[in-house]
Coordinates of C-alpha atoms in Angstrom, one line a residue:
Chain A
M578 CA 33.7 8.8 -4.8
T579 CA 35.3 9.4 -8.5
V580 CA 34.5 5.6 -7.7
F581 CA 31.4 5.7 -6.9
L582 CA 30.5 8.7 -9.2
N583 CA 32.4 6.2 -12.1
A584 CA 30.0 3.3 -11.5
L585 CA 27.2 5.6 -11.1
P586 CA 25.6 4.3 -14.3
G587 CA 26.5 0.8 -14.2
A588 CA 24.7 0.6 -11.4
V589 CA 21.4 2.7 -12.7
S590 CA 21.5 0.5 -15.6
Q591 CA 21.6 -2.8 -13.5
G592 CA 18.6 -1.0 -11.1
L593 CA 16.6 -0.5 -14.5
V594 CA 17.0 -4.8 -15.0
W595 CA 16.4 -5.7 -11.5
G596 CA 13.4 -3.4 -12.1
I597 CA 12.0 -5.5 -14.1
M598 CA 12.4 -8.1 -11.8
A599 CA 10.8 -5.9 -8.6
I600 CA 7.5 -5.3 -11.3
G601 CA 7.3 -9.2 -11.5
V602 CA 7.5 -9.3 -7.4
Y603 CA 5.3 -6.4 -7.1
L604 CA 2.5 -7.7 -9.5
T605 CA 2.5 -11.1 -6.6
Y606 CA 3.3 -9.6 -2.7
K607 CA 1.3 -6.4 -3.2
I608 CA -1.4 -7.4 -5.9
L609 CA -2.2 -10.9 -5.0
D610 CA -1.3 -10.9 -1.6
I611 CA 1.4 -14.0 -2.1
A612 CA 5.1 -14.0 -1.4
D613 CA 6.1 -16.1 -4.0
L614 CA 9.5 -17.1 -3.6
T615 CA 9.9 -19.6 -7.0
V616 CA 11.8 -15.9 -8.4
D617 CA 15.0 -16.8 -7.2
G618 CA 14.5 -19.5 -9.6
S619 CA 13.1 -18.6 -12.4
F620 CA 15.1 -15.0 -12.6
C621 CA 18.0 -17.9 -13.6
T622 CA 15.7 -19.8 -16.0
G623 CA 14.7 -16.7 -17.7
G624 CA 19.1 -15.9 -18.4
A625 CA 20.0 -19.6 -19.0
V626 CA 17.0 -20.2 -21.5
F627 CA 17.8 -16.5 -23.2
V628 CA 22.0 -17.3 -23.3
M629 CA 21.8 -21.2 -25.0
L630 CA 19.0 -20.0 -28.0
F631 CA 21.5 -16.6 -28.0
A632 CA 24.6 -18.3 -28.3
G633 CA 22.5 -21.2 -30.4
G634 CA 22.3 -18.4 -33.3
A635 CA 18.6 -17.3 -32.5
N636 CA 17.2 -14.2 -33.3
V637 CA 17.9 -11.5 -29.8
W638 CA 14.1 -11.5 -30.2
T639 CA 13.3 -14.7 -29.8
A640 CA 15.2 -15.4 -27.5
M641 CA 13.9 -12.9 -25.0
L642 CA 10.4 -14.3 -25.8
A643 CA 11.3 -17.9 -25.1
A644 CA 12.9 -16.6 -21.7
L645 CA 9.4 -15.2 -21.1
L646 CA 7.9 -18.0 -21.9
A647 CA 9.7 -20.3 -19.5
G648 CA 8.9 -18.1 -16.6
M649 CA 5.2 -18.5 -16.9
L650 CA 6.1 -22.1 -17.2
A651 CA 8.1 -21.5 -14.2
G652 CA 4.7 -19.9 -12.9
L653 CA 2.6 -22.1 -14.2
V654 CA 4.2 -24.6 -12.1
S655 CA 3.8 -22.8 -8.5
G656 CA 0.6 -21.8 -9.4
L657 CA -0.9 -25.2 -10.0
L658 CA 0.9 -26.6 -6.7
N659 CA -1.0 -23.5 -5.4
A660 CA -4.7 -24.4 -7.0
A661 CA -4.9 -28.0 -8.0
C662 CA -3.2 -29.5 -5.4
G663 CA -3.8 -27.0 -2.0
I664 CA 0.0 -26.6 -1.5
P665 CA 0.0 -23.2 0.7
A666 CA 1.7 -20.2 -1.7
I667 CA 5.0 -20.3 0.2
L668 CA 5.7 -23.8 -0.1
C669 CA 4.8 -23.9 -3.5
G670 CA 7.6 -21.3 -3.7
I671 CA 10.3 -23.2 -2.3
L672 CA 9.5 -26.3 -4.2
T673 CA 9.4 -24.5 -7.4
Q674 CA 12.5 -23.1 -6.5
L675 CA 14.9 -25.9 -6.1
G676 CA 13.5 -28.0 -8.7
L677 CA 14.4 -25.6 -10.8
Y678 CA 18.1 -25.5 -9.7
S679 CA 18.1 -28.3 -11.4
V680 CA 16.2 -27.6 -14.6
N681 CA 18.5 -24.4 -15.1
M682 CA 21.6 -26.6 -14.9
A683 CA 20.2 -29.0 -16.9
I684 CA 19.0 -26.2 -19.6
M685 CA 22.6 -24.8 -19.4
D686 CA 24.2 -27.9 -20.4
F687 CA 24.8 -28.6 -16.6
K688 CA 27.6 -25.7 -16.6
A689 CA 27.4 -23.5 -13.8
S690 CA 27.9 -21.2 -16.1
V691 CA 27.9 -20.3 -20.0
A692 CA 29.2 -16.8 -21.8
I693 CA 28.1 -15.1 -24.5
N694 CA 31.7 -14.2 -26.7
V695 CA 31.3 -10.4 -25.9
T696 CA 34.5 -10.0 -27.5
Q697 CA 33.3 -10.5 -31.1
A698 CA 32.0 -7.5 -32.5
D699 CA 29.0 -8.8 -34.2
T700 CA 27.8 -10.7 -31.4
L701 CA 28.0 -7.3 -29.5
E702 CA 25.7 -5.8 -32.2
K703 CA 22.9 -7.9 -31.5
L704 CA 22.4 -7.6 -28.4
L705 CA 19.9 -5.3 -26.5
V706 CA 22.1 -4.2 -23.4
S707 CA 25.4 -4.4 -22.4
L708 CA 28.2 -3.6 -19.9
R709 CA 30.8 -2.5 -22.9
F710 CA 27.9 0.2 -24.3
V711 CA 27.8 1.9 -20.9
Q712 CA 31.2 3.5 -21.4
G713 CA 31.0 2.2 -24.8
S714 CA 28.0 5.1 -25.8
V715 CA 29.5 8.1 -24.4
K716 CA 33.3 7.4 -25.5
G717 CA 31.9 7.3 -29.2
D718 CA 32.6 3.3 -29.9
F719 CA 28.7 3.1 -30.2
P720 CA 26.1 5.3 -31.0
L721 CA 24.5 7.4 -27.9
W722 CA 21.3 5.7 -28.4
R723 CA 22.7 2.3 -27.5
H724 CA 23.3 3.4 -24.1
P725 CA 21.6 0.9 -21.6
I726 CA 19.8 3.4 -19.3
L727 CA 18.2 4.6 -22.7
V728 CA 16.8 1.3 -24.0
V729 CA 16.2 -1.0 -20.6
G730 CA 14.6 2.7 -19.6
L731 CA 12.5 3.0 -22.9
F732 CA 12.3 -1.5 -22.5
T733 CA 10.3 -0.7 -18.7
A734 CA 8.1 2.1 -19.8
C735 CA 6.6 0.0 -23.0
L736 CA 6.3 -2.8 -20.0
I737 CA 4.9 -0.2 -17.5
G738 CA 2.5 0.8 -20.4
V739 CA 1.2 -2.9 -21.4
L740 CA 0.7 -3.6 -17.6
Y741 CA -1.0 -0.3 -17.2
A742 CA -3.7 -1.2 -19.9
F743 CA -3.8 -4.9 -18.9
F744 CA -5.0 -4.3 -15.3
G745 CA -7.8 -1.6 -16.2
T746 CA -9.4 -4.7 -18.2
E747 CA -12.1 -6.8 -17.1
L748 CA -9.4 -10.1 -16.6
G749 CA -7.0 -7.4 -14.7
S750 CA -9.7 -6.0 -12.8
A751 CA -10.9 -9.9 -11.9
L752 CA -6.5 -10.3 -10.6
R753 CA -6.6 -7.4 -8.6
A754 CA -10.0 -8.1 -7.0
T755 CA -8.8 -11.4 -6.2
G756 CA -5.4 -9.9 -4.0
S757 CA -8.0 -7.6 -2.1
N758 CA -10.4 -9.7 -1.0
G759 CA -11.1 -13.2 -2.4
N760 CA -14.3 -14.1 -0.6
M761 CA -15.8 -11.2 -3.0
A762 CA -14.4 -12.2 -6.0
R763 CA -15.7 -15.4 -5.8
A764 CA -19.4 -14.0 -4.9
Q765 CA -18.9 -12.2 -8.4
G766 CA -18.8 -15.2 -10.2
I767 CA -14.1 -14.6 -10.2
N768 CA -12.6 -17.7 -10.6
T769 CA -9.7 -17.0 -8.6
D770 CA -7.7 -20.0 -8.3
F771 CA -6.9 -19.3 -11.9
C772 CA -6.4 -15.9 -11.5
K773 CA -4.2 -16.5 -8.9
V774 CA -2.3 -18.8 -11.8
L775 CA -2.7 -16.0 -13.7
G776 CA -0.7 -13.8 -11.5
L777 CA 1.9 -16.2 -10.7
M778 CA 2.6 -16.7 -14.5
L779 CA 2.2 -13.2 -15.6
S780 CA 4.6 -12.3 -12.3
N781 CA 7.5 -14.8 -13.3
G782 CA 7.0 -14.2 -16.8
L783 CA 8.6 -10.7 -16.3
V784 CA 11.2 -12.4 -13.5
A785 CA 12.2 -14.3 -16.9
L786 CA 12.4 -11.2 -19.0
S787 CA 14.7 -9.4 -16.2
G788 CA 16.9 -12.4 -16.0
A789 CA 17.7 -12.8 -19.8
L790 CA 18.4 -8.7 -20.0
L791 CA 21.0 -9.5 -17.3
C792 CA 22.0 -12.2 -18.5
Q793 CA 22.9 -10.0 -22.0
Y794 CA 24.3 -7.1 -19.7
N795 CA 26.4 -9.3 -17.5
G796 CA 27.6 -10.9 -21.4
A797 CA 27.0 -14.4 -19.1
N798 CA 24.7 -16.6 -17.3
E799 CA 25.8 -17.9 -14.2
I800 CA 23.2 -20.9 -11.6
N801 CA 23.5 -18.8 -8.4
V802 CA 22.3 -15.3 -11.4
G803 CA 18.8 -15.8 -9.2
R804 CA 19.7 -16.0 -5.3
G805 CA 18.1 -13.9 -3.2
A806 CA 16.0 -12.4 -6.2
I807 CA 13.3 -12.2 -4.1
V808 CA 14.8 -10.0 -1.5
I809 CA 16.1 -7.4 -4.5
G810 CA 12.2 -7.1 -5.0
L811 CA 11.0 -6.8 -2.1
A812 CA 12.9 -4.1 -1.4
A813 CA 12.6 -2.6 -4.2
V814 CA 8.7 -2.6 -4.0
I815 CA 9.4 -1.3 0.0
I816 CA 11.7 1.5 -1.1
G817 CA 9.3 3.1 -3.6
D818 CA 6.8 2.4 -1.4
V819 CA 8.4 4.5 1.5
L820 CA 9.1 6.9 -0.7
F821 CA 6.2 7.1 -3.2
S822 CA 3.1 6.2 -1.8
K823 CA 2.1 9.5 -0.6
L824 CA 3.3 10.9 -4.0
F825 CA 2.0 8.3 -6.5
R826 CA -1.7 7.3 -6.8
N827 CA -2.2 6.1 -10.4
F828 CA -0.9 1.9 -10.9
A829 CA 1.5 3.1 -13.4
L830 CA 3.0 5.3 -11.3
K831 CA 3.1 2.7 -8.5
L832 CA 5.2 0.5 -10.7
L833 CA 7.2 3.1 -11.8
A834 CA 8.1 3.5 -8.2
V835 CA 9.0 -0.1 -8.1
V836 CA 11.8 0.7 -10.5
I837 CA 12.6 3.4 -9.2
G838 CA 13.7 1.5 -5.9
A839 CA 15.3 -1.1 -7.6
I840 CA 17.4 1.4 -9.0
I841 CA 18.4 3.6 -5.6
Y842 CA 18.7 -0.2 -4.4
Y843 CA 21.6 -0.6 -7.1
I844 CA 23.0 2.7 -6.3
V845 CA 23.3 2.1 -2.5
L846 CA 25.0 -0.6 -2.7
Q847 CA 27.5 0.5 -5.1
A848 CA 27.8 3.3 -2.2
V849 CA 28.9 0.8 0.4
L850 CA 31.2 -1.0 -2.1
A851 CA 32.7 2.1 -2.9
M852 CA 33.3 2.3 0.6
G853 CA 35.0 -0.9 1.1
L854 CA 32.6 -3.2 2.0
N855 CA 33.6 -6.9 0.5
P856 CA 31.3 -7.5 -1.6
N857 CA 30.5 -11.0 0.1
Y858 CA 28.7 -9.1 2.6
L859 CA 26.1 -7.7 0.4
K860 CA 23.4 -10.4 0.9
L861 CA 23.4 -10.0 4.5
L862 CA 23.3 -6.6 3.8
S863 CA 20.3 -6.8 1.9
A864 CA 18.6 -9.3 4.1
L865 CA 18.8 -6.8 7.0
V866 CA 17.5 -3.9 4.8
V867 CA 14.3 -5.3 4.1
A868 CA 14.1 -6.7 7.3
V869 CA 13.9 -3.6 8.4
F870 CA 12.1 -1.7 6.2
L871 CA 9.3 -5.0 6.7
S872 CA 9.7 -4.1 10.3
L873 CA 8.9 -0.6 9.9
P874 CA 5.2 -0.6 9.7
Y875 CA 4.6 -3.0 13.0
W876 CA 6.7 -0.4 15.0
K877 CA 5.6 2.6 14.0
G878 CA 1.2 1.4 14.9
R879 CA 3.2 -0.5 18.1
Y880 CA 5.3 2.5 19.7
F881 CA 5.0 5.3 17.5
A882 CA 1.0 5.2 16.9
K883 CA -0.4 8.7 17.6
P884 CA -3.0 8.6 20.4
V885 CA -6.9 8.8 18.8
K886 CA -7.8 13.1 18.8
R887 CA -11.1 13.3 20.8
G888 CA -13.9 15.3 18.8
G889 CA -13.9 13.2 15.5
A890 CA -17.2 13.9 12.6
A891 CA -20.3 12.4 14.4
N892 CA -21.0 9.9 11.7
A893 CA -17.9 8.8 11.1
Chain B
M722 CA -36.8 -20.7 -7.9
L723 CA -34.8 -22.6 -5.3
E724 CA -35.3 -26.0 -4.8
I725 CA -32.9 -28.2 -1.3
K726 CA -33.5 -31.7 -1.8
E727 CA -32.2 -33.5 1.4
I728 CA -29.1 -32.1 1.9
W729 CA -26.6 -33.7 4.6
K730 CA -23.3 -32.0 5.3
T731 CA -20.7 -33.2 8.1
F732 CA -18.0 -31.6 9.6
N733 CA -14.5 -32.8 10.6
A734 CA -16.0 -36.0 9.9
G735 CA -14.4 -38.7 11.9
T736 CA -12.9 -37.3 14.3
V737 CA -14.2 -35.7 18.1
N738 CA -15.1 -32.1 16.9
E739 CA -17.5 -33.7 14.5
K740 CA -20.3 -31.9 13.7
Q741 CA -24.0 -32.7 11.4
A742 CA -24.5 -29.2 10.5
L743 CA -26.9 -30.2 8.1
R744 CA -29.3 -33.1 9.1
G745 CA -31.9 -33.6 5.9
V746 CA -32.7 -30.5 5.0
S747 CA -35.4 -29.7 2.2
L748 CA -36.5 -26.4 0.8
T749 CA -38.1 -25.1 -1.7
L750 CA -38.4 -21.2 -2.6
N751 CA -41.0 -19.8 -5.5
E752 CA -40.6 -17.1 -7.5
G753 CA -40.7 -13.6 -5.6
D754 CA -40.3 -15.3 -2.1
F755 CA -38.9 -13.6 0.8
C756 CA -37.8 -15.9 3.3
T757 CA -36.1 -15.6 7.2
V758 CA -34.1 -17.8 8.6
I759 CA -33.8 -18.2 12.3
G760 CA -32.7 -20.7 14.6
G761 CA -29.9 -20.5 17.9
N762 CA -26.1 -20.6 17.4
G763 CA -25.5 -23.7 15.8
A764 CA -28.7 -24.8 14.5
G765 CA -27.7 -24.6 10.6
K766 CA -29.0 -21.3 9.1
S767 CA -25.8 -19.8 7.8
T768 CA -24.4 -23.8 6.9
M769 CA -27.8 -23.5 4.7
L770 CA -27.2 -20.8 3.1
N771 CA -22.9 -21.5 2.2
A772 CA -24.5 -24.7 1.2
V773 CA -26.4 -22.8 -1.2
A774 CA -23.7 -20.7 -2.6
G775 CA -21.4 -23.3 -2.5
T776 CA -18.9 -22.5 -0.4
W777 CA -18.5 -26.0 0.2
A778 CA -19.8 -29.2 -1.8
V779 CA -22.6 -30.9 0.6
D780 CA -22.4 -34.7 1.9
Q781 CA -26.1 -35.6 -0.2
G782 CA -28.4 -34.0 -1.6
T783 CA -29.4 -32.1 -4.5
I784 CA -30.0 -28.1 -5.2
S785 CA -30.9 -26.5 -8.0
I786 CA -31.6 -22.9 -8.9
G787 CA -34.3 -22.2 -11.3
G788 CA -34.8 -25.2 -12.7
T789 CA -30.7 -25.1 -12.9
D790 CA -28.9 -28.4 -10.5
V791 CA -25.6 -26.5 -8.8
T792 CA -25.2 -29.1 -6.4
H793 CA -21.5 -30.0 -7.9
L794 CA -20.6 -26.0 -9.5
P795 CA -18.1 -24.0 -7.9
E796 CA -18.7 -21.4 -5.9
H797 CA -18.0 -18.7 -8.4
K798 CA -20.3 -20.5 -10.9
R799 CA -23.3 -20.4 -8.9
A800 CA -22.5 -16.7 -8.6
A801 CA -23.8 -16.1 -11.5
F802 CA -27.4 -16.9 -10.0
I803 CA -26.8 -15.6 -6.6
G804 CA -25.8 -12.4 -5.1
R805 CA -24.8 -12.5 -1.5
V806 CA -24.3 -9.8 1.5
F807 CA -22.2 -11.5 4.8
Q808 CA -22.7 -11.5 8.1
D809 CA -19.0 -9.3 8.4
P810 CA -18.7 -5.9 6.1
M811 CA -15.1 -7.3 5.3
M812 CA -16.3 -10.0 3.5
G813 CA -18.6 -8.7 0.4
T814 CA -16.1 -6.4 -1.0
A815 CA -12.8 -5.6 -2.2
P816 CA -11.3 -2.7 -0.1
T817 CA -7.9 -1.7 -2.0
M818 CA -10.3 -0.9 -5.0
Q819 CA -12.1 2.3 -5.7
I820 CA -16.6 2.2 -5.1
I821 CA -17.2 2.2 -8.8
E822 CA -14.2 0.1 -9.4
N823 CA -16.2 -2.7 -7.3
L824 CA -19.7 -1.7 -8.8
A825 CA -17.8 -2.9 -11.8
L826 CA -16.9 -6.2 -11.3
A827 CA -20.3 -6.8 -9.8
A828 CA -21.5 -5.4 -13.0
R829 CA -19.9 -8.7 -14.9
R830 CA -20.9 -11.4 -12.4
G831 CA -21.4 -14.5 -14.6
Q832 CA -20.1 -13.4 -17.7
R833 CA -16.5 -14.0 -18.9
R834 CA -14.1 -11.0 -17.9
G835 CA -11.8 -10.6 -20.9
L836 CA -9.5 -7.6 -22.5
R837 CA -12.5 -6.0 -22.7
W838 CA -11.8 -2.6 -19.9
G839 CA -13.1 -3.3 -16.3
L840 CA -14.9 -0.2 -16.4
A841 CA -16.6 1.7 -19.6
K842 CA -17.3 5.5 -19.3
A843 CA -21.0 4.8 -20.3
E844 CA -21.0 2.7 -16.7
K845 CA -20.1 5.8 -14.4
D846 CA -23.5 7.7 -14.8
R847 CA -25.6 4.0 -13.5
Y848 CA -23.8 3.9 -11.0
Q849 CA -23.7 7.8 -9.3
E850 CA -27.8 7.5 -9.7
L851 CA -28.2 4.1 -8.2
L852 CA -24.8 5.2 -5.3
S853 CA -28.0 8.9 -4.8
G854 CA -30.6 6.5 -4.4
L855 CA -28.6 4.4 -1.0
G856 CA -28.7 8.3 0.4
L857 CA -25.6 7.8 2.0
G858 CA -23.5 10.3 0.0
L859 CA -21.4 7.8 -1.6
E860 CA -22.6 9.3 -5.2
D861 CA -20.0 11.8 -4.8
R862 CA -17.2 9.4 -3.7
L863 CA -16.6 6.9 -6.1
T864 CA -12.8 6.4 -5.9
S865 CA -12.7 6.3 -2.9
K866 CA -11.5 3.2 -1.9
V867 CA -13.9 0.9 0.0
G868 CA -12.1 0.1 2.4
L869 CA -12.7 4.1 4.0
L870 CA -16.2 3.2 4.3
S871 CA -17.8 2.2 7.7
G872 CA -19.4 -0.8 8.1
G873 CA -22.9 0.3 7.4
Q874 CA -21.8 2.1 3.9
R875 CA -20.0 -0.9 3.1
Q876 CA -23.5 -3.2 3.4
A877 CA -25.4 -1.1 1.9
L878 CA -22.5 -1.0 -1.1
T879 CA -22.5 -5.1 -1.1
L880 CA -26.6 -4.9 -1.6
L881 CA -26.6 -2.8 -4.2
M882 CA -23.7 -5.3 -5.9
A883 CA -25.5 -8.1 -4.9
S884 CA -28.6 -6.9 -6.9
L885 CA -26.9 -5.0 -9.7
K886 CA -26.9 -7.9 -11.9
K887 CA -30.4 -9.2 -11.4
P888 CA -29.9 -12.0 -9.3
K889 CA -32.0 -15.8 -9.4
L890 CA -31.4 -15.5 -5.3
L891 CA -30.6 -13.0 -3.2
L892 CA -28.8 -14.5 0.2
L893 CA -28.6 -12.1 3.8
D894 CA -26.6 -13.7 5.8
E895 CA -27.3 -12.1 9.2
H896 CA -25.8 -9.2 7.0
T897 CA -27.4 -6.4 9.8
A898 CA -25.8 -8.3 13.2
A899 CA -22.5 -6.2 12.7
L900 CA -23.9 -3.2 12.7
D901 CA -25.4 -0.7 15.8
P902 CA -28.8 -0.5 15.7
K903 CA -29.6 2.2 13.8
T904 CA -27.7 1.5 10.9
A905 CA -28.8 -2.5 11.0
A906 CA -31.6 -1.1 10.8
K907 CA -31.6 1.3 8.1
V908 CA -30.3 -1.8 5.8
L909 CA -32.3 -3.9 6.8
E910 CA -34.9 -0.9 5.5
L911 CA -32.8 -0.7 2.5
S912 CA -33.1 -4.6 1.4
D913 CA -37.1 -4.3 1.6
K914 CA -36.3 -2.1 -0.8
I915 CA -34.2 -3.2 -3.1
V916 CA -35.6 -7.2 -2.9
A917 CA -38.6 -5.5 -3.7
E918 CA -38.3 -3.1 -6.9
N919 CA -36.1 -6.0 -8.1
H920 CA -39.0 -8.5 -7.0
L921 CA -36.2 -10.6 -5.6
T922 CA -36.2 -14.5 -4.5
T923 CA -34.4 -13.3 -0.8
M924 CA -33.3 -15.8 1.8
M925 CA -32.3 -13.7 5.1
V926 CA -30.9 -15.5 8.0
T927 CA -31.4 -13.1 10.9
H928 CA -30.7 -13.2 15.2
N929 CA -33.7 -11.2 15.7
M930 CA -37.2 -12.7 16.1
K931 CA -38.8 -9.6 15.2
D932 CA -37.6 -8.7 12.4
A933 CA -37.2 -12.5 10.9
I934 CA -41.5 -11.9 11.2
Q935 CA -41.7 -8.3 10.1
H936 CA -39.7 -8.5 7.0
G937 CA -40.7 -11.3 4.1
N938 CA -43.4 -13.5 3.0
R939 CA -42.4 -16.9 5.0
L940 CA -40.2 -17.4 7.9
I941 CA -38.5 -21.0 8.7
M942 CA -37.0 -21.9 11.8
M943 CA -34.1 -24.1 12.3
Y944 CA -32.8 -26.6 15.0
D945 CA -29.7 -29.2 14.9
G946 CA -29.7 -28.9 11.4
R947 CA -33.1 -29.5 10.7
I948 CA -35.8 -26.7 9.7
V949 CA -38.4 -27.5 12.4
I950 CA -40.7 -24.4 11.5
D951 CA -42.0 -23.3 8.5
V952 CA -44.5 -20.9 8.5
S953 CA -45.5 -18.3 5.3
G954 CA -48.8 -16.4 4.4
E955 CA -51.4 -15.0 6.6
E956 CA -50.3 -17.4 9.4
K957 CA -46.7 -15.5 8.9
K958 CA -48.1 -12.2 9.3
K959 CA -50.3 -12.6 12.4
L960 CA -47.6 -14.2 13.9
T961 CA -46.0 -12.4 17.5
V962 CA -41.9 -13.4 19.0
P963 CA -43.9 -14.6 22.3
Q964 CA -46.3 -17.3 20.0
L965 CA -43.4 -18.5 17.7
L966 CA -41.3 -19.2 21.2
E967 CA -44.2 -20.8 22.4
L968 CA -44.2 -22.5 18.8
F969 CA -40.5 -23.6 18.9
S970 CA -40.2 -25.2 23.1
K971 CA -43.0 -27.4 21.0
V972 CA -41.1 -28.8 17.7
S973 CA -37.6 -28.8 20.2
G974 CA -39.5 -30.4 23.3
S975 CA -37.7 -28.1 25.7
D976 CA -37.3 -25.1 27.2
E977 CA -33.9 -23.7 27.1
A978 CA -34.5 -22.3 23.5
D979 CA -36.0 -19.7 25.3
D980 CA -32.9 -18.5 26.0
K981 CA -30.9 -19.8 23.5
L982 CA -32.8 -17.6 20.9
L983 CA -33.4 -14.7 23.0
L984 CA -30.0 -14.7 24.1
S985 CA -28.3 -14.8 20.9

């Protein structure tokens, strides 16, 4: 139990970082109605771009901005494969993701792992988040405001605010209409291809940003860091949806639900690890959890459907 | 207002499923014309409407709306000129968005969509007023998701959306076919009202011969990818269903038309 409790702040921090990626997945999966598998590659791209630039002496914000742009570029590739080449969206994601493995390797100078020298105090000082701040800010080695829960929490709140505003604009509404009903969107003069590409860029930009944050948190980026990211993202989206769909109607709150979903996912993960599960089984566990939650609505409709009540409204 | 010249369209060319859906269709509609389109299944009615709307490109021929050649414009660009209501009530609205959001999207048809707010405060009153004009009580449900509405309510809303930004051309593709008779009559009445109020140039596909005769100032019948009957003005006003059927069997040269049209 103490192992678990000690790991809790770290789990919440990691959940918050992955929550940003989950928001990206939410944009494609829920709003655009596309299962975009690009994220498995673009997550690592974000970390790779960040670690190389930061190690090369770039400012932490510059490096994060570059990571965001690199992710958007990956989204652009998937989007164009779909919109301009007519390849089904799910295949586009798989193709880009596979190609990105080589690209990520190239970015990382063909090393499977690149580390940030966090043992050097002044390097560590420059990072936005780090594993070392989790306990360090409590013990007093670092100021308390540097705690990753606070920093990433604030960062996420700003992101949700920006996204909330964006999806209220004409362009954002066009994106939502594209995902809701493409026929209607085109009939209302919306370029649905453009909207899909833009949505994929936005989504993968966020995913890469999350990758850049995780790279800082871990103090290193390794080539397989994004493997199964889509499943974690989906898990967060689904957990958030199952727990809060009745409670949260507002769009900003729905995004918050996704972040909470990611946090819960990491807490559960820590709990399972604390019970002594071999970490190598985690991916299997994640896949099972997501499979079960994705099946629930289907089972519910098929086996537990309530009979329709007679005597409904006359003008239904 | 609409000028269709010799358009041809073949689906699945070169396969066993090859279907010449449009075979040299030409049609000119004047401003304010309300043209009803009838014909059996597979006659090319919906295909012609889709050709005009730009769902896909035609093989040959040209289409221009209000003097602008739109033959090579994609669907979303042609939307600047065209309002549409589909046969399937699900197709014309975004189900996961609110009624007011759907209207706001339609109000921006043909405009560049940028980073201005997608729904200005001032718009709300106007939409409320327009919705109350439908007489369906939707004015009190502005923030309801459209997915919760019935088929008839959705078609009425889609009609309103299609006419919100006055289109040069209104395309109604069997928009009452999926509704029960009572609702269908109401939506049809509403269509008449909206067309008249806005003086819209309209094409309405229907399976119902009586409706085709009762509504609009012009009637065309299609058969086998061609326009075979075209009546307007006084001649159309005097038309009856038996006359129309007779006219059709003469043109198509067979009696099977009767069954095909009446049963469809």
